[in-house]
Amino acid sequence: MEPQYLLGNEAIAHGCLEAPIDLACGYPGTPSSEVIDILRVCPGRGYYVEWSVNEKVALENALAAAWCGVRALCTMKHVGLNVAADPLMTSAYTGVTGGLVIMSADDPFAHSSQNEQDSRCYAQFSRIPCLDPASIQEAHDMVRDAFRLSEEFALPVLFRPTTRICHSKGDVVLGDAAKPGRKGEFHRDPRQYVVIPAHTRVLHKKLNEKQPGIKKRLVDLGYNHYQVRGEVAVISGGIAAEYVREVLPDNVSFMKIGAYPIDEEWLSGFVRLHRKVVVVEELAPVIEGAVREVSGTVEVHGKKDGHSPYEGEFSPGLVSGILSSAGISPAVTYPKVTPAPDVPPRPPILCAGCPHRAVFYAMRKIFKDGLYPSDIGCYTLGLQMGAVDTTICMGASITVGSGMKHAGEERDVVATIGDSTFLHTGIQGLLNAVYNGADMTVVILDNRITAMTGHQPNPTTGVTATGDPSPPVSLEAICRACGVSFVETVDPYNLVSLTTALKDAKARPGVKVIIARQACVISARRAGIKRGVFTVDQDVCTDCGLCIQFGCPGIERTGQGVRVTDLCSGCAICTQICPSGAIRKGGKK
Amino acid sequence: MTREKSFDVIIVGIGGQGTILASNILGSACLLERKPVKGAETHGMAQRGGSVESHIRIGGVFGPLIPPGTADLLIGFDLLEARRYAHYLRPEGVMVVNRQLVVPTSVHMAGTPPPTITQVEEALEGFRLCLVDAEALAVQAGSPLTQNVVMMGAASHFLPLGYESLRKAMELQVPAKTVETNIRAFELGRDAGKECGDRITPR
């Protein structure tokens, strides 16, 4: 087939079609989201696909499917694997009959994440194989092979691309998509699938007995390989191996690890051919640990002796520096350059007309001395408005808020959480807070979509992943069922009703919920909603700057005064903020 | 190992300005000319109106990241973003930049004086610079949304890819109903970049 210029995630999705898969589940998370996004719109799709409400749910769905003998894919980002860690650990014991591939996309440098954890550690922890691609082509080939490997060893396989695989592009040669044709059937076997202690002790032993065979097979598969070229060697894996290839001199040996667990005997054979070995890998010292275990008297350099960092993303320049630091002259060196110091930052920002901005603005007005625990989503950008005090993980805003109150904090607590995040793991926090008598306000920022990761539908949207209509869940009914008696739904574009609801909530004890419902501006624009053009009447404007402080990118200050820009989406919040009534509907854009 | 140097292009702008479409045009043109290509781009939270960068390595066989100080060409959709990423260029590298400046909201909020087009242009004087009035040309082509394609037309004079394949790639990448507007945008950009092409000879 002719090469195509594809995003890593597109190549991965196609690898799944070649396997072929029968079921795909996931929860959106950068950099993993496009895999399901592509699978859900594939024409002629012969497999089941869903956006699940969280990663644990997705994995349990996929695991059951794999028990029924079909091929199942489950996708998430690295922090999502924490949510799915419970079924993950035991899935290694029960094993699978069909292929189960868990894609957990890592994010070195935390480009769009709350931490830099390394999913390879989870594979090691749960004792399942892990495939770690170094290029887009390899990501495509590996994910396809992962299903075969999973069935060969009757184990889930962890597939761990990183941001620079998922979100890089390259010329990729794809194979032909195959037609899914398996029909799942569950064969009852309580000794395999009911993990009571008597069964689990046997299953754990069986899992351990599989390990030597897996290690040998991974070497045979060719994802771990080496070239001996001198008495000094570099061992690398993942995208870092590409940076090494770019700067490695010709007289230095090279080993690339693409699959775990690493066969110790094979690794030892290579290491002991050398005088010195330098290990280059992003994040955790997984390869380095294995190398140090078998190195004997061979000199080993890496993270543990300070030549290589534990954190952040690697690059050709950084890898070149690691090699120099460990005594290898790189074949390529790079100039030392410094960015211009005087360029004002341009961080990501809530869109012009984003309904969340109005909520944060009103919260700050009504709860001047409040505390604002928040959560994971676009709205975390409310940080720039001083309306986000904590962000830990999905669903942690309500729990953090109730924890603050139970600790004795006397200030008002206002937690913010998005609709998708609320359904993901927010509900449990809410029912816990209510039942245990917390005193706080919860604002559900309900824009009916999972916006930050690319507008994936969730159960509030009213359509499934494949676009089939489905009754949207009632957040009001869920909150009431959790025991909340004060549940108010408001339109955040109406500042008066929004602030009234916040004042009402402030005046009452217990857990109060305000659902601020308004479509995401990007969804609204795509749906063709036009709310009109707004302009500033320069004769009326007193240049007080209140609208500028609102922080909307649709308003700017020029030499001639304040101006509404082309970015304006017509939400009209600024007209309600302006004390002199200078911003009005109408005029020319 | 092969050490043929790739031709490294960095496209910078503001989330939403179309850097990904622009990088797709280059990637697609590489396929048409059967050149290997690697690229990296910004997704997720980082693109919400923030500063974005796309790396494209034409003829690239290694990883997608371009080391700072080595890029051959920078295409900037905004003057300030061009300035922010200017250190990616090698000293003889060329910069093709849209002559417009969107002041970051953070500057308005902080109340500090916003940088002016003249100031940023002066700061870029040491570079082999080609300035393009992409907004006016895009409007002339029929849609202000085609500024990214205007810029690709202007940059076509400095790329190791043929005019025919770039134009074909552009037609393949833009939405089908906008092809004609985009062809006009590409050609207007190409005309605008011609003077730069004559003035800034490849080194």
Short mmCIF file of N, CA, C and O in Angstrom, two decimals, chain A residues 2-5 7 30 34 112 164 167-171 227 229 239 242-243 245-248 250 314-316 331 334-335 337-340 342-349 351 377-378 380-381 451-452 455 522 548-549 551-553 555-557, chain B residues 1 3 13-14 20 23-24 26-28 31 34-51 55-57 60-65 67-70 78 80-81 83-84 87 102-110 114-115 135:
data_model
loop_
_atom_site.label_atom_id
_atom_site.label_comp_id
_atom_site.label_asym_id
_atom_site.label_seq_id
_atom_site.Cartn_x
_atom_site.Cartn_y
_atom_site.Cartn_z
N GLU A 2 0.40 2.32 -0.64
CA GLU A 2 1.12 3.60 -0.68
C GLU A 2 1.23 4.19 0.73
O GLU A 2 0.28 4.07 1.51
N PRO A 3 2.35 4.83 1.07
CA PRO A 3 2.41 5.45 2.39
C PRO A 3 1.40 6.60 2.51
O PRO A 3 1.05 7.23 1.52
N GLN A 4 0.95 6.83 3.73
CA GLN A 4 0.05 7.96 3.99
C GLN A 4 0.65 8.81 5.09
O GLN A 4 1.40 8.30 5.92
N TYR A 5 0.32 10.11 5.09
CA TYR A 5 0.80 11.02 6.13
C TYR A 5 -0.24 11.04 7.23
O TYR A 5 -1.30 11.65 7.09
N LEU A 7 -1.46 10.90 11.53
CA LEU A 7 -1.23 11.10 12.96
C LEU A 7 -1.00 9.73 13.59
O LEU A 7 -1.61 8.75 13.18
N THR A 30 -6.18 13.30 26.53
CA THR A 30 -5.06 13.64 25.67
C THR A 30 -3.81 12.96 26.20
O THR A 30 -3.57 13.06 27.41
N GLU A 34 -7.93 10.37 20.00
CA GLU A 34 -8.28 10.23 18.57
C GLU A 34 -8.46 8.78 18.15
O GLU A 34 -9.06 8.51 17.11
N SER A 112 -0.44 18.04 28.58
CA SER A 112 -1.86 18.24 28.83
C SER A 112 -2.30 17.28 29.94
O SER A 112 -3.28 16.57 29.79
N ARG A 164 4.57 12.06 21.83
CA ARG A 164 5.28 12.26 20.56
C ARG A 164 5.10 11.12 19.58
O ARG A 164 5.67 11.15 18.48
N HIS A 167 0.69 12.09 18.86
CA HIS A 167 0.45 13.37 18.21
C HIS A 167 1.58 13.80 17.32
O HIS A 167 1.81 14.98 17.11
N SER A 168 2.35 12.82 16.82
CA SER A 168 3.25 13.20 15.74
C SER A 168 2.70 12.56 14.47
O SER A 168 1.81 11.72 14.52
N LYS A 169 3.23 13.04 13.35
CA LYS A 169 2.76 12.52 12.07
C LYS A 169 3.94 11.98 11.29
O LYS A 169 5.07 12.39 11.50
N GLY A 170 3.66 11.06 10.39
CA GLY A 170 4.73 10.55 9.56
C GLY A 170 4.17 9.77 8.39
O GLY A 170 2.95 9.55 8.30
N ASP A 171 5.08 9.37 7.47
CA ASP A 171 4.67 8.55 6.35
C ASP A 171 4.56 7.12 6.85
O ASP A 171 5.54 6.53 7.30
N GLN A 227 22.55 -3.97 17.84
CA GLN A 227 23.68 -4.04 16.90
C GLN A 227 24.93 -3.82 17.73
O GLN A 227 25.02 -2.81 18.43
N ARG A 229 28.68 -2.67 17.89
CA ARG A 229 29.55 -1.87 17.01
C ARG A 229 30.79 -1.33 17.71
O ARG A 229 31.60 -0.66 17.12
N ILE A 239 10.17 6.61 22.11
CA ILE A 239 10.57 7.68 21.19
C ILE A 239 12.02 8.12 21.45
O ILE A 239 12.71 8.57 20.53
N GLU A 242 14.57 6.97 19.01
CA GLU A 242 14.71 7.71 17.75
C GLU A 242 15.68 8.87 17.91
O GLU A 242 16.48 9.16 17.02
N TYR A 243 15.60 9.55 19.06
CA TYR A 243 16.53 10.66 19.31
C TYR A 243 17.95 10.12 19.39
O TYR A 243 18.90 10.75 18.93
N ARG A 245 19.12 7.42 17.84
CA ARG A 245 19.56 7.07 16.48
C ARG A 245 20.04 8.31 15.75
O ARG A 245 20.96 8.25 14.94
N GLU A 246 19.42 9.46 16.05
CA GLU A 246 19.76 10.70 15.34
C GLU A 246 21.16 11.20 15.70
O GLU A 246 21.79 11.88 14.89
N VAL A 247 21.64 10.89 16.89
CA VAL A 247 22.90 11.50 17.33
C VAL A 247 23.99 10.47 17.64
O VAL A 247 25.09 10.83 18.07
N LEU A 248 23.72 9.17 17.43
CA LEU A 248 24.66 8.13 17.86
C LEU A 248 25.85 7.99 16.91
O LEU A 248 25.66 7.88 15.70
N ASP A 250 29.01 6.09 14.98
CA ASP A 250 29.01 4.77 14.34
C ASP A 250 29.71 3.68 15.14
O ASP A 250 29.49 2.51 14.90
N PHE A 314 12.19 14.08 26.42
CA PHE A 314 13.51 14.10 25.78
C PHE A 314 13.41 14.72 24.39
O PHE A 314 12.32 14.91 23.84
N SER A 315 14.58 15.02 23.82
CA SER A 315 14.66 15.61 22.48
C SER A 315 16.05 15.24 21.97
O SER A 315 16.90 14.81 22.76
N PRO A 316 16.30 15.40 20.67
CA PRO A 316 17.64 15.07 20.18
C PRO A 316 18.73 15.85 20.93
O PRO A 316 19.77 15.29 21.28
N ALA A 331 27.44 12.10 17.58
CA ALA A 331 27.79 12.37 16.19
C ALA A 331 27.27 13.74 15.77
O ALA A 331 27.74 14.32 14.81
N TYR A 334 24.40 20.27 19.00
CA TYR A 334 23.47 21.33 18.63
C TYR A 334 23.90 22.66 19.23
O TYR A 334 24.49 22.70 20.31
N PRO A 335 23.59 23.75 18.52
CA PRO A 335 23.96 25.06 19.03
C PRO A 335 23.20 25.37 20.32
O PRO A 335 22.09 24.89 20.51
N VAL A 337 21.09 27.83 22.13
CA VAL A 337 20.30 29.01 21.79
C VAL A 337 19.39 29.35 22.95
O VAL A 337 19.03 28.49 23.74
N THR A 338 19.02 30.61 23.04
CA THR A 338 18.08 31.02 24.09
C THR A 338 16.90 31.74 23.45
O THR A 338 17.08 32.55 22.55
N PRO A 339 15.71 31.43 23.92
CA PRO A 339 14.53 32.11 23.39
C PRO A 339 14.57 33.59 23.75
O PRO A 339 15.20 33.97 24.75
N ALA A 340 13.88 34.40 22.94
CA ALA A 340 13.78 35.84 23.25
C ALA A 340 13.14 36.00 24.62
O ALA A 340 12.12 35.36 24.90
N ASP A 342 11.69 38.62 26.07
CA ASP A 342 10.68 39.66 26.30
C ASP A 342 9.34 39.39 25.63
O ASP A 342 8.55 40.29 25.42
N VAL A 343 9.07 38.11 25.28
CA VAL A 343 7.82 37.81 24.59
C VAL A 343 6.73 37.50 25.62
O VAL A 343 6.92 36.61 26.44
N PRO A 344 5.63 38.25 25.63
CA PRO A 344 4.59 37.97 26.64
C PRO A 344 4.01 36.57 26.44
O PRO A 344 3.85 36.12 25.31
N PRO A 345 3.70 35.88 27.53
CA PRO A 345 3.18 34.52 27.40
C PRO A 345 1.81 34.49 26.75
O PRO A 345 1.06 35.46 26.84
N ARG A 346 1.53 33.39 26.08
CA ARG A 346 0.20 33.21 25.50
C ARG A 346 -0.27 31.81 25.91
O ARG A 346 -0.19 30.86 25.14
N PRO A 347 -0.72 31.68 27.17
CA PRO A 347 -1.16 30.37 27.63
C PRO A 347 -2.51 30.02 27.03
O PRO A 347 -3.21 30.92 26.56
N PRO A 348 -2.89 28.72 27.04
CA PRO A 348 -4.25 28.38 26.62
C PRO A 348 -5.25 29.11 27.50
O PRO A 348 -4.95 29.44 28.65
N ILE A 349 -6.42 29.39 26.98
CA ILE A 349 -7.37 30.27 27.66
C ILE A 349 -8.78 29.79 27.35
O ILE A 349 -9.01 29.18 26.30
N CYS A 351 -12.29 29.92 25.83
CA CYS A 351 -12.65 30.55 24.56
C CYS A 351 -13.47 31.82 24.80
O CYS A 351 -14.10 31.97 25.85
N GLY A 377 -10.62 19.45 33.21
CA GLY A 377 -11.38 19.80 32.01
C GLY A 377 -10.94 21.16 31.53
O GLY A 377 -10.05 21.77 32.11
N CYS A 378 -11.59 21.68 30.46
CA CYS A 378 -11.28 23.03 29.98
C CYS A 378 -11.31 24.01 31.13
O CYS A 378 -10.51 24.94 31.21
N THR A 380 -10.43 23.96 34.05
CA THR A 380 -9.25 24.11 34.90
C THR A 380 -8.55 25.43 34.57
O THR A 380 -7.81 26.00 35.38
N LEU A 381 -8.80 25.94 33.33
CA LEU A 381 -8.23 27.23 32.92
C LEU A 381 -8.82 28.39 33.71
O LEU A 381 -8.34 29.52 33.63
N ALA A 451 -15.42 18.56 26.29
CA ALA A 451 -14.90 19.55 25.34
C ALA A 451 -13.39 19.51 25.17
O ALA A 451 -12.87 19.55 24.07
N MET A 452 -12.68 19.41 26.29
CA MET A 452 -11.23 19.64 26.21
C MET A 452 -10.52 18.64 25.31
O MET A 452 -9.54 18.96 24.66
N HIS A 455 -14.41 17.18 22.07
CA HIS A 455 -15.86 17.11 21.88
C HIS A 455 -16.39 15.70 21.70
O HIS A 455 -17.18 15.43 20.79
N ILE A 522 -17.79 26.13 21.09
CA ILE A 522 -17.31 25.48 19.86
C ILE A 522 -18.43 24.61 19.27
O ILE A 522 -18.69 24.65 18.07
N ILE A 548 -12.20 44.28 30.33
CA ILE A 548 -10.87 43.72 30.05
C ILE A 548 -10.52 42.71 31.14
O ILE A 548 -10.04 41.62 30.88
N GLN A 549 -10.82 43.09 32.40
CA GLN A 549 -10.51 42.20 33.53
C GLN A 549 -11.32 40.91 33.48
O GLN A 549 -10.95 39.92 34.10
N GLY A 551 -11.40 39.03 31.10
CA GLY A 551 -10.44 38.09 30.52
C GLY A 551 -10.90 37.41 29.25
O GLY A 551 -10.33 36.39 28.85
N CYS A 552 -11.92 37.94 28.61
CA CYS A 552 -12.41 37.32 27.38
C CYS A 552 -11.51 37.69 26.21
O CYS A 552 -11.23 38.88 26.01
N PRO A 553 -11.03 36.70 25.41
CA PRO A 553 -10.18 37.04 24.27
C PRO A 553 -10.93 37.80 23.18
O PRO A 553 -10.31 38.29 22.24
N ILE A 555 -12.37 40.61 23.71
CA ILE A 555 -12.32 42.05 24.03
C ILE A 555 -10.86 42.46 24.14
O ILE A 555 -10.09 41.78 24.82
N GLU A 556 -10.48 43.54 23.48
CA GLU A 556 -9.10 43.99 23.60
C GLU A 556 -9.03 45.51 23.74
O GLU A 556 -9.97 46.22 23.40
N ARG A 557 -7.90 45.95 24.27
CA ARG A 557 -7.68 47.39 24.43
C ARG A 557 -6.72 47.83 23.33
O ARG A 557 -5.66 47.25 23.16
N MET B 1 24.61 4.71 10.31
CA MET B 1 23.23 5.18 10.09
C MET B 1 23.20 6.35 9.10
O MET B 1 24.14 7.14 9.05
N ARG B 3 22.73 9.77 7.53
CA ARG B 3 22.72 11.09 8.14
C ARG B 3 22.37 12.18 7.14
O ARG B 3 22.88 13.27 7.19
N GLY B 13 1.92 29.54 15.59
CA GLY B 13 0.75 30.41 15.55
C GLY B 13 -0.02 30.30 16.85
O GLY B 13 0.52 29.96 17.89
N ILE B 14 -1.31 30.61 16.74
CA ILE B 14 -2.19 30.58 17.91
C ILE B 14 -3.20 29.46 17.66
O ILE B 14 -3.65 29.28 16.52
N ILE B 20 -2.28 22.93 11.96
CA ILE B 20 -2.33 21.49 11.65
C ILE B 20 -2.67 21.27 10.18
O ILE B 20 -2.04 20.45 9.51
N SER B 23 0.45 21.88 8.25
CA SER B 23 1.43 20.79 8.32
C SER B 23 0.94 19.60 7.50
O SER B 23 1.73 18.88 6.89
N ASN B 24 -0.38 19.43 7.42
CA ASN B 24 -0.92 18.35 6.57
C ASN B 24 -0.61 18.60 5.09
O ASN B 24 -0.38 17.65 4.33
N LEU B 26 2.06 20.13 3.92
CA LEU B 26 3.46 19.76 3.70
C LEU B 26 3.62 18.25 3.67
O LEU B 26 4.32 17.69 2.82
N GLY B 27 2.97 17.55 4.61
CA GLY B 27 3.08 16.10 4.68
C GLY B 27 2.57 15.44 3.42
O GLY B 27 3.20 14.55 2.85
N SER B 28 1.43 15.93 2.97
CA SER B 28 0.81 15.37 1.79
C SER B 28 1.68 15.62 0.55
O SER B 28 1.84 14.75 -0.31
N LEU B 31 4.46 13.12 0.43
CA LEU B 31 4.02 11.82 -0.08
C LEU B 31 3.96 11.84 -1.60
O LEU B 31 4.37 10.89 -2.26
N ARG B 34 7.23 11.40 -2.83
CA ARG B 34 7.82 10.18 -2.27
C ARG B 34 9.02 10.49 -1.37
O ARG B 34 10.04 9.81 -1.41
N LYS B 35 8.89 11.54 -0.59
CA LYS B 35 9.93 11.87 0.40
C LYS B 35 9.44 11.41 1.76
O LYS B 35 8.27 11.60 2.09
N PRO B 36 10.32 10.81 2.57
CA PRO B 36 9.89 10.49 3.93
C PRO B 36 9.64 11.78 4.70
O PRO B 36 10.24 12.82 4.39
N VAL B 37 8.76 11.73 5.68
CA VAL B 37 8.41 12.95 6.41
C VAL B 37 8.00 12.58 7.84
O VAL B 37 7.40 11.55 8.07
N LYS B 38 8.38 13.43 8.79
CA LYS B 38 7.97 13.25 10.19
C LYS B 38 7.50 14.60 10.71
O LYS B 38 8.05 15.64 10.32
N GLY B 39 6.55 14.57 11.62
CA GLY B 39 6.07 15.85 12.17
C GLY B 39 5.51 15.68 13.56
O GLY B 39 5.18 14.57 13.97
N ALA B 40 5.42 16.79 14.29
CA ALA B 40 4.84 16.76 15.63
C ALA B 40 3.99 18.01 15.80
O ALA B 40 4.34 19.08 15.30
N GLU B 41 2.88 17.87 16.51
CA GLU B 41 1.97 19.02 16.61
C GLU B 41 1.31 19.10 17.98
O GLU B 41 1.41 18.18 18.78
N THR B 42 0.65 20.24 18.24
CA THR B 42 0.06 20.49 19.56
C THR B 42 -1.43 20.15 19.57
O THR B 42 -2.17 20.59 18.71
N HIS B 43 -1.84 19.36 20.56
CA HIS B 43 -3.25 18.98 20.71
C HIS B 43 -3.69 19.26 22.14
O HIS B 43 -2.91 19.61 23.00
N GLY B 44 -4.96 19.00 22.38
CA GLY B 44 -5.49 18.99 23.75
C GLY B 44 -5.54 20.38 24.35
O GLY B 44 -5.73 21.37 23.66
N MET B 45 -5.37 20.44 25.66
CA MET B 45 -5.52 21.70 26.38
C MET B 45 -4.64 22.80 25.81
O MET B 45 -5.05 23.95 25.75
N ALA B 46 -3.44 22.42 25.39
CA ALA B 46 -2.45 23.40 24.95
C ALA B 46 -2.92 24.21 23.75
O ALA B 46 -2.36 25.25 23.44
N GLN B 47 -3.94 23.75 23.02
CA GLN B 47 -4.30 24.50 21.81
C GLN B 47 -5.44 25.49 22.01
O GLN B 47 -5.80 26.21 21.10
N ARG B 48 -6.03 25.58 23.21
CA ARG B 48 -7.15 26.50 23.42
C ARG B 48 -6.69 27.96 23.39
O ARG B 48 -6.45 28.57 24.41
N GLY B 49 -6.54 28.48 22.17
CA GLY B 49 -6.15 29.88 22.04
C GLY B 49 -4.73 30.16 22.49
O GLY B 49 -4.30 31.30 22.59
N GLY B 50 -3.98 29.10 22.80
CA GLY B 50 -2.60 29.26 23.26
C GLY B 50 -1.63 29.26 22.11
O GLY B 50 -1.99 29.11 20.94
N SER B 51 -0.36 29.44 22.47
CA SER B 51 0.72 29.42 21.49
C SER B 51 0.94 27.97 21.01
O SER B 51 1.03 27.06 21.83
N HIS B 55 6.11 20.89 14.14
CA HIS B 55 7.41 20.58 13.53
C HIS B 55 7.18 19.68 12.32
O HIS B 55 6.41 18.73 12.44
N ILE B 56 7.82 19.96 11.21
CA ILE B 56 7.74 19.07 10.06
C ILE B 56 9.15 18.87 9.51
O ILE B 56 9.84 19.85 9.21
N ARG B 57 9.56 17.61 9.40
CA ARG B 57 10.90 17.29 8.91
C ARG B 57 10.76 16.61 7.56
O ARG B 57 10.44 15.43 7.46
N GLY B 60 12.72 13.49 6.64
CA GLY B 60 13.11 13.04 7.98
C GLY B 60 12.95 11.54 8.16
O GLY B 60 11.95 10.97 7.76
N VAL B 61 13.94 10.91 8.76
CA VAL B 61 13.86 9.47 9.04
C VAL B 61 13.95 9.19 10.54
O VAL B 61 13.76 8.07 10.98
N PHE B 62 14.27 10.21 11.33
CA PHE B 62 14.37 10.01 12.78
C PHE B 62 13.09 10.51 13.46
O PHE B 62 12.05 10.56 12.83
N GLY B 63 13.21 10.91 14.74
CA GLY B 63 12.05 11.40 15.47
C GLY B 63 11.52 12.70 14.90
O GLY B 63 12.16 13.32 14.04
N PRO B 64 10.34 13.14 15.39
CA PRO B 64 9.69 14.30 14.78
C PRO B 64 10.16 15.66 15.29
O PRO B 64 9.82 16.67 14.71
N LEU B 65 10.93 15.69 16.37
CA LEU B 65 11.27 17.00 16.97
C LEU B 65 12.48 17.64 16.31
O LEU B 65 13.50 17.00 16.07
N PRO B 67 15.54 20.11 16.70
CA PRO B 67 16.31 20.74 17.77
C PRO B 67 16.38 22.26 17.57
O PRO B 67 16.52 22.73 16.43
N PRO B 68 16.27 23.04 18.65
CA PRO B 68 16.39 24.49 18.55
C PRO B 68 17.71 24.88 17.86
O PRO B 68 18.72 24.20 18.02
N GLY B 69 17.68 25.95 17.09
CA GLY B 69 18.89 26.42 16.43
C GLY B 69 19.21 25.72 15.12
O GLY B 69 20.26 25.95 14.54
N THR B 70 18.30 24.83 14.65
CA THR B 70 18.64 24.06 13.45
C THR B 70 17.57 24.10 12.35
O THR B 70 17.78 23.55 11.28
N ASP B 78 1.59 34.53 13.12
CA ASP B 78 1.47 35.71 13.97
C ASP B 78 2.88 36.20 14.27
O ASP B 78 3.77 35.39 14.54
N LEU B 80 4.18 37.82 16.84
CA LEU B 80 4.68 37.57 18.19
C LEU B 80 5.09 36.11 18.35
O LEU B 80 6.08 35.79 19.01
N GLU B 81 4.32 35.21 17.74
CA GLU B 81 4.65 33.78 17.82
C GLU B 81 5.93 33.49 17.04
O GLU B 81 6.74 32.65 17.45
N ARG B 83 8.40 35.51 16.79
CA ARG B 83 9.45 35.99 17.68
C ARG B 83 9.70 34.97 18.80
O ARG B 83 10.82 34.69 19.16
N ARG B 84 8.60 34.39 19.33
CA ARG B 84 8.72 33.44 20.43
C ARG B 84 9.55 32.21 20.03
O ARG B 84 10.28 31.67 20.83
N HIS B 87 14.25 31.29 17.97
CA HIS B 87 15.50 30.59 18.31
C HIS B 87 15.54 29.17 17.74
O HIS B 87 16.56 28.52 17.80
N VAL B 102 -1.72 39.37 17.16
CA VAL B 102 -2.83 39.25 18.11
C VAL B 102 -2.22 39.40 19.50
O VAL B 102 -1.38 38.60 19.90
N VAL B 103 -2.63 40.44 20.21
CA VAL B 103 -2.07 40.68 21.55
C VAL B 103 -2.65 39.63 22.51
O VAL B 103 -3.87 39.46 22.56
N PRO B 104 -1.80 38.90 23.25
CA PRO B 104 -2.33 37.91 24.18
C PRO B 104 -3.23 38.57 25.22
O PRO B 104 -2.94 39.67 25.70
N THR B 105 -4.34 37.88 25.55
CA THR B 105 -5.28 38.42 26.54
C THR B 105 -4.58 38.73 27.86
O THR B 105 -4.93 39.66 28.56
N SER B 106 -3.56 37.92 28.17
CA SER B 106 -2.82 38.14 29.42
C SER B 106 -2.22 39.55 29.49
O SER B 106 -2.14 40.14 30.56
N VAL B 107 -1.83 40.09 28.34
CA VAL B 107 -1.25 41.44 28.31
C VAL B 107 -2.32 42.49 28.63
O VAL B 107 -2.09 43.40 29.42
N HIS B 108 -3.51 42.31 28.01
CA HIS B 108 -4.61 43.25 28.29
C HIS B 108 -4.95 43.23 29.78
O HIS B 108 -5.19 44.25 30.40
N MET B 109 -5.02 42.00 30.33
CA MET B 109 -5.43 41.87 31.73
C MET B 109 -4.39 42.46 32.68
O MET B 109 -4.73 43.04 33.70
N ALA B 110 -3.11 42.28 32.31
CA ALA B 110 -2.04 42.80 33.16
C ALA B 110 -1.94 44.32 33.05
O ALA B 110 -1.31 44.97 33.88
N PRO B 114 0.80 46.85 25.24
CA PRO B 114 0.88 45.75 24.28
C PRO B 114 2.01 45.98 23.27
O PRO B 114 2.25 47.13 22.88
N PRO B 115 2.73 44.92 22.88
CA PRO B 115 3.77 45.08 21.87
C PRO B 115 3.14 45.51 20.54
O PRO B 115 2.02 45.11 20.24
N GLU B 135 -3.86 38.51 5.94
CA GLU B 135 -5.28 38.74 6.18
C GLU B 135 -5.92 39.42 4.97
O GLU B 135 -6.95 38.96 4.46
#
